[in-house]
C-alpha cells in the first residue's frame, strides 16, 4: 500500500479531495491508511487522522494497537468515529489540488481543518466569506489540538500552520447576548459530531443540551461566556471560568449526557 515513509503517505489525498462530492453519496473515498505509529511524528499523525476525520472519507489504519503510546491512541479516539455529515467541502479546491482548508458546517456549528502538507509554514489569510462565514458577524474560535480559545474572528481568517501539521478550529457565531458552546473534548468534529441538542433559556440564564459521550471518559464543554455572564452551577459537572472562557467537565456514566449550565 502507500506506506508511511517519505511522501508516499500523501498518495491518496489528492484524488480523495478532488472527488470529495462522491464521498458518502456514491461511495466512500479511500485515501489509504491513517498512520499514528510512534515512528511517525505526532504532528503528521494528527494531520492525516484529522484530514480523514473531517473530510469524512473511509477511515482505516493498520498500526498494532499494543505498540501505540497513550498519546497516539488518543488521536484514534478523537478522529476515528465518522461525523456523518455530508455538509463538508474543501474550501480551496480550485486553487490547490491538495486543499489546505476544509469546512464542516452543520447544526449551526462550523469546524475548520487547516492542513499543511508541505515543509514550509502555511500562512492562511482569507476573507471569511471565502471560507463560508458571514463577513458581518463575529465568531469565537477554539483550537482543538492545542486545547485553547483563540479569540474572535470577523471579516478575515488568519493563522499560521507549521510544516506537516494541522489546526482544527471550531467557530461559533457570538453577539454578546448569551453564552455559546464552541467546542467539546469528544472529537475533532465536535460539536457537530456529539452535540444533539443545545438550548438557551434567557429567563433562567441557562444553557443546556444533550451530547453523545463515552462512559467513564471525561467530557469537557468549552463555552464562551460574554461579559456579564458568570457560571453559577453545572449540575454534576465541575467548572472553571477565566474571563469569558468557561470549561465544564463531566464524567458520564452512559453514552448520553444531558447537561445544564446556569449563569448569574
PDB file of N, CA, C and O in Angstrom, residues 123-185:
ATOM      1  N   UNK A 123       0.773  29.982   5.725  1.00  0.00           N
ATOM      2  CA  UNK A 123       0.134  31.201   6.210  1.00  0.00           C
ATOM      3  C   UNK A 123      -1.263  31.283   5.606  1.00  0.00           C
ATOM      4  O   UNK A 123      -1.409  31.440   4.385  1.00  0.00           O
ATOM      5  N   UNK A 124      -2.270  31.162   6.442  1.00  0.00           N
ATOM      6  CA  UNK A 124      -3.658  31.258   5.987  1.00  0.00           C
ATOM      7  C   UNK A 124      -4.122  32.699   6.187  1.00  0.00           C
ATOM      8  O   UNK A 124      -4.012  33.246   7.276  1.00  0.00           O
ATOM      9  N   UNK A 125      -4.622  33.300   5.135  1.00  0.00           N
ATOM     10  CA  UNK A 125      -5.139  34.664   5.206  1.00  0.00           C
ATOM     11  C   UNK A 125      -6.204  34.798   4.125  1.00  0.00           C
ATOM     12  O   UNK A 125      -5.897  34.967   2.946  1.00  0.00           O
ATOM     13  N   UNK A 126      -7.451  34.658   4.517  1.00  0.00           N
ATOM     14  CA  UNK A 126      -8.537  34.705   3.535  1.00  0.00           C
ATOM     15  C   UNK A 126      -9.744  35.417   4.124  1.00  0.00           C
ATOM     16  O   UNK A 126      -9.899  35.530   5.341  1.00  0.00           O
ATOM     17  N   UNK A 127     -10.597  35.905   3.235  1.00  0.00           N
ATOM     18  CA  UNK A 127     -11.825  36.546   3.676  1.00  0.00           C
ATOM     19  C   UNK A 127     -12.750  35.505   4.296  1.00  0.00           C
ATOM     20  O   UNK A 127     -12.817  34.364   3.843  1.00  0.00           O
ATOM     21  N   UNK A 128     -13.472  35.915   5.327  1.00  0.00           N
ATOM     22  CA  UNK A 128     -14.383  34.990   5.994  1.00  0.00           C
ATOM     23  C   UNK A 128     -15.434  34.452   5.029  1.00  0.00           C
ATOM     24  O   UNK A 128     -15.809  33.278   5.093  1.00  0.00           O
ATOM     25  N   UNK A 129     -15.890  35.288   4.107  1.00  0.00           N
ATOM     26  CA  UNK A 129     -16.911  34.870   3.155  1.00  0.00           C
ATOM     27  C   UNK A 129     -16.392  33.773   2.219  1.00  0.00           C
ATOM     28  O   UNK A 129     -17.132  32.892   1.799  1.00  0.00           O
ATOM     29  N   UNK A 130     -15.087  33.807   1.903  1.00  0.00           N
ATOM     30  CA  UNK A 130     -14.471  32.781   1.061  1.00  0.00           C
ATOM     31  C   UNK A 130     -14.567  31.416   1.730  1.00  0.00           C
ATOM     32  O   UNK A 130     -14.763  30.397   1.066  1.00  0.00           O
ATOM     33  N   UNK A 131     -14.451  31.418   3.051  1.00  0.00           N
ATOM     34  CA  UNK A 131     -14.500  30.162   3.807  1.00  0.00           C
ATOM     35  C   UNK A 131     -15.916  29.762   4.206  1.00  0.00           C
ATOM     36  O   UNK A 131     -16.108  28.727   4.838  1.00  0.00           O
ATOM     37  N   UNK A 132     -16.906  30.586   3.854  1.00  0.00           N
ATOM     38  CA  UNK A 132     -18.290  30.229   4.141  1.00  0.00           C
ATOM     39  C   UNK A 132     -18.883  30.880   5.366  1.00  0.00           C
ATOM     40  O   UNK A 132     -19.975  30.506   5.805  1.00  0.00           O
ATOM     41  N   UNK A 133     -18.196  31.877   5.942  1.00  0.00           N
ATOM     42  CA  UNK A 133     -18.713  32.581   7.113  1.00  0.00           C
ATOM     43  C   UNK A 133     -19.321  33.925   6.697  1.00  0.00           C
ATOM     44  O   UNK A 133     -18.959  34.486   5.663  1.00  0.00           O
ATOM     45  N   UNK A 134     -20.222  34.430   7.512  1.00  0.00           N
ATOM     46  CA  UNK A 134     -20.826  35.738   7.273  1.00  0.00           C
ATOM     47  C   UNK A 134     -19.808  36.816   7.630  1.00  0.00           C
ATOM     48  O   UNK A 134     -19.399  36.916   8.796  1.00  0.00           O
ATOM     49  N   UNK A 135     -19.393  37.646   6.672  1.00  0.00           N
ATOM     50  CA  UNK A 135     -18.346  38.642   6.960  1.00  0.00           C
ATOM     51  C   UNK A 135     -18.773  39.738   7.923  1.00  0.00           C
ATOM     52  O   UNK A 135     -17.919  40.430   8.480  1.00  0.00           O
ATOM     53  N   UNK A 136     -20.074  39.881   8.131  1.00  0.00           N
ATOM     54  CA  UNK A 136     -20.573  40.927   9.021  1.00  0.00           C
ATOM     55  C   UNK A 136     -20.732  40.448  10.457  1.00  0.00           C
ATOM     56  O   UNK A 136     -21.007  41.257  11.348  1.00  0.00           O
ATOM     57  N   UNK A 137     -20.574  39.163  10.687  1.00  0.00           N
ATOM     58  CA  UNK A 137     -20.780  38.614  12.023  1.00  0.00           C
ATOM     59  C   UNK A 137     -19.455  38.254  12.673  1.00  0.00           C
ATOM     60  O   UNK A 137     -18.452  38.018  12.010  1.00  0.00           O
ATOM     61  N   UNK A 138     -19.471  38.219  13.996  1.00  0.00           N
ATOM     62  CA  UNK A 138     -18.282  37.872  14.768  1.00  0.00           C
ATOM     63  C   UNK A 138     -18.394  36.428  15.245  1.00  0.00           C
ATOM     64  O   UNK A 138     -19.473  35.968  15.638  1.00  0.00           O
ATOM     65  N   UNK A 139     -17.267  35.739  15.221  1.00  0.00           N
ATOM     66  CA  UNK A 139     -17.220  34.340  15.634  1.00  0.00           C
ATOM     67  C   UNK A 139     -16.137  34.169  16.695  1.00  0.00           C
ATOM     68  O   UNK A 139     -15.081  34.802  16.622  1.00  0.00           O
ATOM     69  N   UNK A 140     -16.421  33.322  17.671  1.00  0.00           N
ATOM     70  CA  UNK A 140     -15.403  32.982  18.656  1.00  0.00           C
ATOM     71  C   UNK A 140     -14.833  31.627  18.256  1.00  0.00           C
ATOM     72  O   UNK A 140     -15.550  30.764  17.740  1.00  0.00           O
ATOM     73  N   UNK A 141     -13.518  31.440  18.451  1.00  0.00           N
ATOM     74  CA  UNK A 141     -12.835  30.267  17.905  1.00  0.00           C
ATOM     75  C   UNK A 141     -12.110  29.482  18.992  1.00  0.00           C
ATOM     76  O   UNK A 141     -11.617  30.046  19.968  1.00  0.00           O
ATOM     77  N   UNK A 142     -12.011  28.156  18.764  1.00  0.00           N
ATOM     78  CA  UNK A 142     -11.305  27.270  19.692  1.00  0.00           C
ATOM     79  C   UNK A 142     -10.426  26.327  18.892  1.00  0.00           C
ATOM     80  O   UNK A 142     -10.867  25.701  17.923  1.00  0.00           O
ATOM     81  N   UNK A 143      -9.155  26.216  19.295  1.00  0.00           N
ATOM     82  CA  UNK A 143      -8.164  25.347  18.659  1.00  0.00           C
ATOM     83  C   UNK A 143      -8.192  23.993  19.368  1.00  0.00           C
ATOM     84  O   UNK A 143      -7.776  23.869  20.519  1.00  0.00           O
ATOM     85  N   UNK A 144      -8.664  22.945  18.663  1.00  0.00           N
ATOM     86  CA  UNK A 144      -8.904  21.651  19.302  1.00  0.00           C
ATOM     87  C   UNK A 144      -7.624  20.988  19.800  1.00  0.00           C
ATOM     88  O   UNK A 144      -7.512  20.638  20.977  1.00  0.00           O
ATOM     89  N   UNK A 145      -6.633  20.781  18.913  1.00  0.00           N
ATOM     90  CA  UNK A 145      -5.446  20.031  19.312  1.00  0.00           C
ATOM     91  C   UNK A 145      -4.592  20.789  20.313  1.00  0.00           C
ATOM     92  O   UNK A 145      -3.930  20.187  21.163  1.00  0.00           O
ATOM     93  N   UNK A 146      -4.588  22.105  20.225  1.00  0.00           N
ATOM     94  CA  UNK A 146      -3.832  22.898  21.198  1.00  0.00           C
ATOM     95  C   UNK A 146      -4.663  23.245  22.431  1.00  0.00           C
ATOM     96  O   UNK A 146      -4.165  23.917  23.344  1.00  0.00           O
ATOM     97  N   UNK A 147      -5.926  22.834  22.418  1.00  0.00           N
ATOM     98  CA  UNK A 147      -6.792  22.939  23.591  1.00  0.00           C
ATOM     99  C   UNK A 147      -6.836  24.357  24.163  1.00  0.00           C
ATOM    100  O   UNK A 147      -6.594  24.573  25.351  1.00  0.00           O
ATOM    101  N   UNK A 148      -7.169  25.322  23.285  1.00  0.00           N
ATOM    102  CA  UNK A 148      -7.210  26.708  23.758  1.00  0.00           C
ATOM    103  C   UNK A 148      -8.160  27.556  22.928  1.00  0.00           C
ATOM    104  O   UNK A 148      -8.362  27.314  21.737  1.00  0.00           O
ATOM    105  N   UNK A 149      -8.760  28.529  23.598  1.00  0.00           N
ATOM    106  CA  UNK A 149      -9.523  29.544  22.885  1.00  0.00           C
ATOM    107  C   UNK A 149      -8.545  30.446  22.140  1.00  0.00           C
ATOM    108  O   UNK A 149      -7.450  30.748  22.640  1.00  0.00           O
ATOM    109  N   UNK A 150      -8.926  30.876  20.941  1.00  0.00           N
ATOM    110  CA  UNK A 150      -8.035  31.753  20.181  1.00  0.00           C
ATOM    111  C   UNK A 150      -8.733  33.048  19.770  1.00  0.00           C
ATOM    112  O   UNK A 150      -8.410  33.652  18.763  1.00  0.00           O
ATOM    113  N   UNK A 151      -9.677  33.494  20.603  1.00  0.00           N
ATOM    114  CA  UNK A 151     -10.262  34.808  20.385  1.00  0.00           C
ATOM    115  C   UNK A 151     -11.353  34.816  19.332  1.00  0.00           C
ATOM    116  O   UNK A 151     -11.943  33.794  19.004  1.00  0.00           O
ATOM    117  N   UNK A 152     -11.598  35.994  18.771  1.00  0.00           N
ATOM    118  CA  UNK A 152     -12.713  36.165  17.857  1.00  0.00           C
ATOM    119  C   UNK A 152     -12.232  36.374  16.423  1.00  0.00           C
ATOM    120  O   UNK A 152     -11.104  36.780  16.173  1.00  0.00           O
ATOM    121  N   UNK A 153     -13.127  36.089  15.503  1.00  0.00           N
ATOM    122  CA  UNK A 153     -12.862  36.214  14.069  1.00  0.00           C
ATOM    123  C   UNK A 153     -13.986  37.028  13.453  1.00  0.00           C
ATOM    124  O   UNK A 153     -15.168  36.763  13.701  1.00  0.00           O
ATOM    125  N   UNK A 154     -13.626  38.018  12.639  1.00  0.00           N
ATOM    126  CA  UNK A 154     -14.617  38.781  11.888  1.00  0.00           C
ATOM    127  C   UNK A 154     -13.969  39.317  10.620  1.00  0.00           C
ATOM    128  O   UNK A 154     -12.922  39.947  10.670  1.00  0.00           O
ATOM    129  N   UNK A 155     -14.580  39.035   9.502  1.00  0.00           N
ATOM    130  CA  UNK A 155     -14.090  39.568   8.241  1.00  0.00           C
ATOM    131  C   UNK A 155     -13.016  38.742   7.577  1.00  0.00           C
ATOM    132  O   UNK A 155     -13.088  38.446   6.390  1.00  0.00           O
ATOM    133  N   UNK A 156     -11.969  38.346   8.353  1.00  0.00           N
ATOM    134  CA  UNK A 156     -10.863  37.578   7.788  1.00  0.00           C
ATOM    135  C   UNK A 156     -10.443  36.463   8.742  1.00  0.00           C
ATOM    136  O   UNK A 156     -10.576  36.597   9.966  1.00  0.00           O
ATOM    137  N   UNK A 157      -9.923  35.396   8.157  1.00  0.00           N
ATOM    138  CA  UNK A 157      -9.342  34.293   8.922  1.00  0.00           C
ATOM    139  C   UNK A 157      -7.844  34.308   8.685  1.00  0.00           C
ATOM    140  O   UNK A 157      -7.385  34.224   7.538  1.00  0.00           O
ATOM    141  N   UNK A 158      -7.082  34.444   9.747  1.00  0.00           N
ATOM    142  CA  UNK A 158      -5.624  34.453   9.630  1.00  0.00           C
ATOM    143  C   UNK A 158      -5.026  33.545  10.697  1.00  0.00           C
ATOM    144  O   UNK A 158      -5.402  33.626  11.869  1.00  0.00           O
ATOM    145  N   UNK A 159      -4.099  32.691  10.290  1.00  0.00           N
ATOM    146  CA  UNK A 159      -3.367  31.853  11.241  1.00  0.00           C
ATOM    147  C   UNK A 159      -2.181  31.209  10.533  1.00  0.00           C
ATOM    148  O   UNK A 159      -2.106  31.191   9.299  1.00  0.00           O
ATOM    149  N   UNK A 160      -1.253  30.693  11.333  1.00  0.00           N
ATOM    150  CA  UNK A 160      -0.062  30.016  10.836  1.00  0.00           C
ATOM    151  C   UNK A 160      -0.157  28.529  11.185  1.00  0.00           C
ATOM    152  O   UNK A 160      -0.541  28.168  12.293  1.00  0.00           O
ATOM    153  N   UNK A 161       0.204  27.692  10.217  1.00  0.00           N
ATOM    154  CA  UNK A 161       0.224  26.250  10.445  1.00  0.00           C
ATOM    155  C   UNK A 161       1.642  25.744  10.175  1.00  0.00           C
ATOM    156  O   UNK A 161       2.144  25.888   9.064  1.00  0.00           O
ATOM    157  N   UNK A 162       2.320  25.161  11.171  1.00  0.00           N
ATOM    158  CA  UNK A 162       3.682  24.648  10.957  1.00  0.00           C
ATOM    159  C   UNK A 162       3.715  23.572   9.877  1.00  0.00           C
ATOM    160  O   UNK A 162       2.680  23.007   9.505  1.00  0.00           O
ATOM    161  N   UNK A 163       4.905  23.261   9.387  1.00  0.00           N
ATOM    162  CA  UNK A 163       5.050  22.274   8.319  1.00  0.00           C
ATOM    163  C   UNK A 163       4.564  20.897   8.768  1.00  0.00           C
ATOM    164  O   UNK A 163       4.723  20.511   9.930  1.00  0.00           O
ATOM    165  N   UNK A 164       3.938  20.190   7.842  1.00  0.00           N
ATOM    166  CA  UNK A 164       3.405  18.841   8.080  1.00  0.00           C
ATOM    167  C   UNK A 164       2.628  18.800   9.388  1.00  0.00           C
ATOM    168  O   UNK A 164       2.918  18.042  10.315  1.00  0.00           O
ATOM    169  N   UNK A 165       1.610  19.636   9.474  1.00  0.00           N
ATOM    170  CA  UNK A 165       0.842  19.778  10.714  1.00  0.00           C
ATOM    171  C   UNK A 165      -0.549  20.282  10.349  1.00  0.00           C
ATOM    172  O   UNK A 165      -0.851  20.531   9.174  1.00  0.00           O
ATOM    173  N   UNK A 166      -1.388  20.435  11.338  1.00  0.00           N
ATOM    174  CA  UNK A 166      -2.744  20.916  11.090  1.00  0.00           C
ATOM    175  C   UNK A 166      -3.247  21.730  12.276  1.00  0.00           C
ATOM    176  O   UNK A 166      -2.684  21.676  13.377  1.00  0.00           O
ATOM    177  N   UNK A 167      -4.292  22.475  12.028  1.00  0.00           N
ATOM    178  CA  UNK A 167      -5.033  23.161  13.071  1.00  0.00           C
ATOM    179  C   UNK A 167      -6.508  22.853  12.867  1.00  0.00           C
ATOM    180  O   UNK A 167      -7.021  22.996  11.752  1.00  0.00           O
ATOM    181  N   UNK A 168      -7.172  22.412  13.905  1.00  0.00           N
ATOM    182  CA  UNK A 168      -8.615  22.210  13.862  1.00  0.00           C
ATOM    183  C   UNK A 168      -9.243  23.305  14.698  1.00  0.00           C
ATOM    184  O   UNK A 168      -9.003  23.391  15.907  1.00  0.00           O
ATOM    185  N   UNK A 169     -10.025  24.153  14.056  1.00  0.00           N
ATOM    186  CA  UNK A 169     -10.591  25.324  14.719  1.00  0.00           C
ATOM    187  C   UNK A 169     -12.108  25.304  14.569  1.00  0.00           C
ATOM    188  O   UNK A 169     -12.627  25.338  13.450  1.00  0.00           O
ATOM    189  N   UNK A 170     -12.806  25.211  15.677  1.00  0.00           N
ATOM    190  CA  UNK A 170     -14.261  25.331  15.654  1.00  0.00           C
ATOM    191  C   UNK A 170     -14.627  26.787  15.890  1.00  0.00           C
ATOM    192  O   UNK A 170     -13.996  27.474  16.698  1.00  0.00           O
ATOM    193  N   UNK A 171     -15.623  27.276  15.159  1.00  0.00           N
ATOM    194  CA  UNK A 171     -16.035  28.672  15.258  1.00  0.00           C
ATOM    195  C   UNK A 171     -17.534  28.744  15.467  1.00  0.00           C
ATOM    196  O   UNK A 171     -18.296  27.998  14.857  1.00  0.00           O
ATOM    197  N   UNK A 172     -17.931  29.671  16.318  1.00  0.00           N
ATOM    198  CA  UNK A 172     -19.345  29.826  16.656  1.00  0.00           C
ATOM    199  C   UNK A 172     -19.713  31.304  16.649  1.00  0.00           C
ATOM    200  O   UNK A 172     -19.017  32.134  17.234  1.00  0.00           O
ATOM    201  N   UNK A 173     -20.801  31.610  15.991  1.00  0.00           N
ATOM    202  CA  UNK A 173     -21.267  32.988  15.952  1.00  0.00           C
ATOM    203  C   UNK A 173     -21.591  33.474  17.362  1.00  0.00           C
ATOM    204  O   UNK A 173     -22.195  32.748  18.155  1.00  0.00           O
ATOM    205  N   UNK A 174     -21.173  34.687  17.690  1.00  0.00           N
ATOM    206  CA  UNK A 174     -21.449  35.236  19.018  1.00  0.00           C
ATOM    207  C   UNK A 174     -21.784  36.718  18.886  1.00  0.00           C
ATOM    208  O   UNK A 174     -21.237  37.430  18.043  1.00  0.00           O
ATOM    209  N   UNK A 175     -22.715  37.178  19.724  1.00  0.00           N
ATOM    210  CA  UNK A 175     -23.115  38.591  19.691  1.00  0.00           C
ATOM    211  C   UNK A 175     -23.169  39.208  21.088  1.00  0.00           C
ATOM    212  O   UNK A 175     -23.745  40.276  21.283  1.00  0.00           O
ATOM    213  N   UNK A 176     -22.592  38.537  22.047  1.00  0.00           N
ATOM    214  CA  UNK A 176     -22.503  39.007  23.434  1.00  0.00           C
ATOM    215  C   UNK A 176     -23.840  39.020  24.161  1.00  0.00           C
ATOM    216  O   UNK A 176     -23.930  39.524  25.279  1.00  0.00           O
ATOM    217  N   UNK A 177     -24.892  38.446  23.556  1.00  0.00           N
ATOM    218  CA  UNK A 177     -26.192  38.424  24.225  1.00  0.00           C
ATOM    219  C   UNK A 177     -26.385  37.173  25.069  1.00  0.00           C
ATOM    220  O   UNK A 177     -27.270  37.133  25.926  1.00  0.00           O
ATOM    221  N   UNK A 178     -25.555  36.153  24.846  1.00  0.00           N
ATOM    222  CA  UNK A 178     -25.730  34.890  25.568  1.00  0.00           C
ATOM    223  C   UNK A 178     -24.470  34.045  25.434  1.00  0.00           C
ATOM    224  O   UNK A 178     -23.695  34.209  24.476  1.00  0.00           O
ATOM    225  N   UNK A 179     -24.235  33.130  26.359  1.00  0.00           N
ATOM    226  CA  UNK A 179     -23.121  32.183  26.226  1.00  0.00           C
ATOM    227  C   UNK A 179     -23.386  31.205  25.082  1.00  0.00           C
ATOM    228  O   UNK A 179     -24.547  30.883  24.782  1.00  0.00           O
ATOM    229  N   UNK A 180     -22.315  30.730  24.449  1.00  0.00           N
ATOM    230  CA  UNK A 180     -22.455  29.756  23.370  1.00  0.00           C
ATOM    231  C   UNK A 180     -21.420  28.648  23.534  1.00  0.00           C
ATOM    232  O   UNK A 180     -20.308  28.871  24.005  1.00  0.00           O
ATOM    233  N   UNK A 181     -21.817  27.445  23.144  1.00  0.00           N
ATOM    234  CA  UNK A 181     -20.901  26.307  23.142  1.00  0.00           C
ATOM    235  C   UNK A 181     -20.054  26.371  21.875  1.00  0.00           C
ATOM    236  O   UNK A 181     -20.588  26.428  20.767  1.00  0.00           O
ATOM    237  N   UNK A 182     -18.743  26.352  22.031  1.00  0.00           N
ATOM    238  CA  UNK A 182     -17.834  26.479  20.888  1.00  0.00           C
ATOM    239  C   UNK A 182     -17.225  25.137  20.510  1.00  0.00           C
ATOM    240  O   UNK A 182     -17.069  24.817  19.335  1.00  0.00           O
ATOM    241  N   UNK A 183     -16.875  24.317  21.501  1.00  0.00           N
ATOM    242  CA  UNK A 183     -16.207  23.045  21.229  1.00  0.00           C
ATOM    243  C   UNK A 183     -16.442  22.099  22.390  1.00  0.00           C
ATOM    244  O   UNK A 183     -16.900  22.506  23.464  1.00  0.00           O
ATOM    245  N   UNK A 184     -16.114  20.821  22.158  1.00  0.00           N
ATOM    246  CA  UNK A 184     -16.084  19.845  23.243  1.00  0.00           C
ATOM    247  C   UNK A 184     -14.810  19.012  23.076  1.00  0.00           C
ATOM    248  O   UNK A 184     -14.126  19.089  22.056  1.00  0.00           O
ATOM    249  N   UNK A 185     -14.537  18.186  24.059  1.00  0.00           N
ATOM    250  CA  UNK A 185     -13.319  17.371  24.032  1.00  0.00           C
ATOM    251  C   UNK A 185     -13.515  16.050  23.314  1.00  0.00           C
ATOM    252  O   UNK A 185     -12.562  15.279  23.162  1.00  0.00           O
TER     253      UNK A 185
END
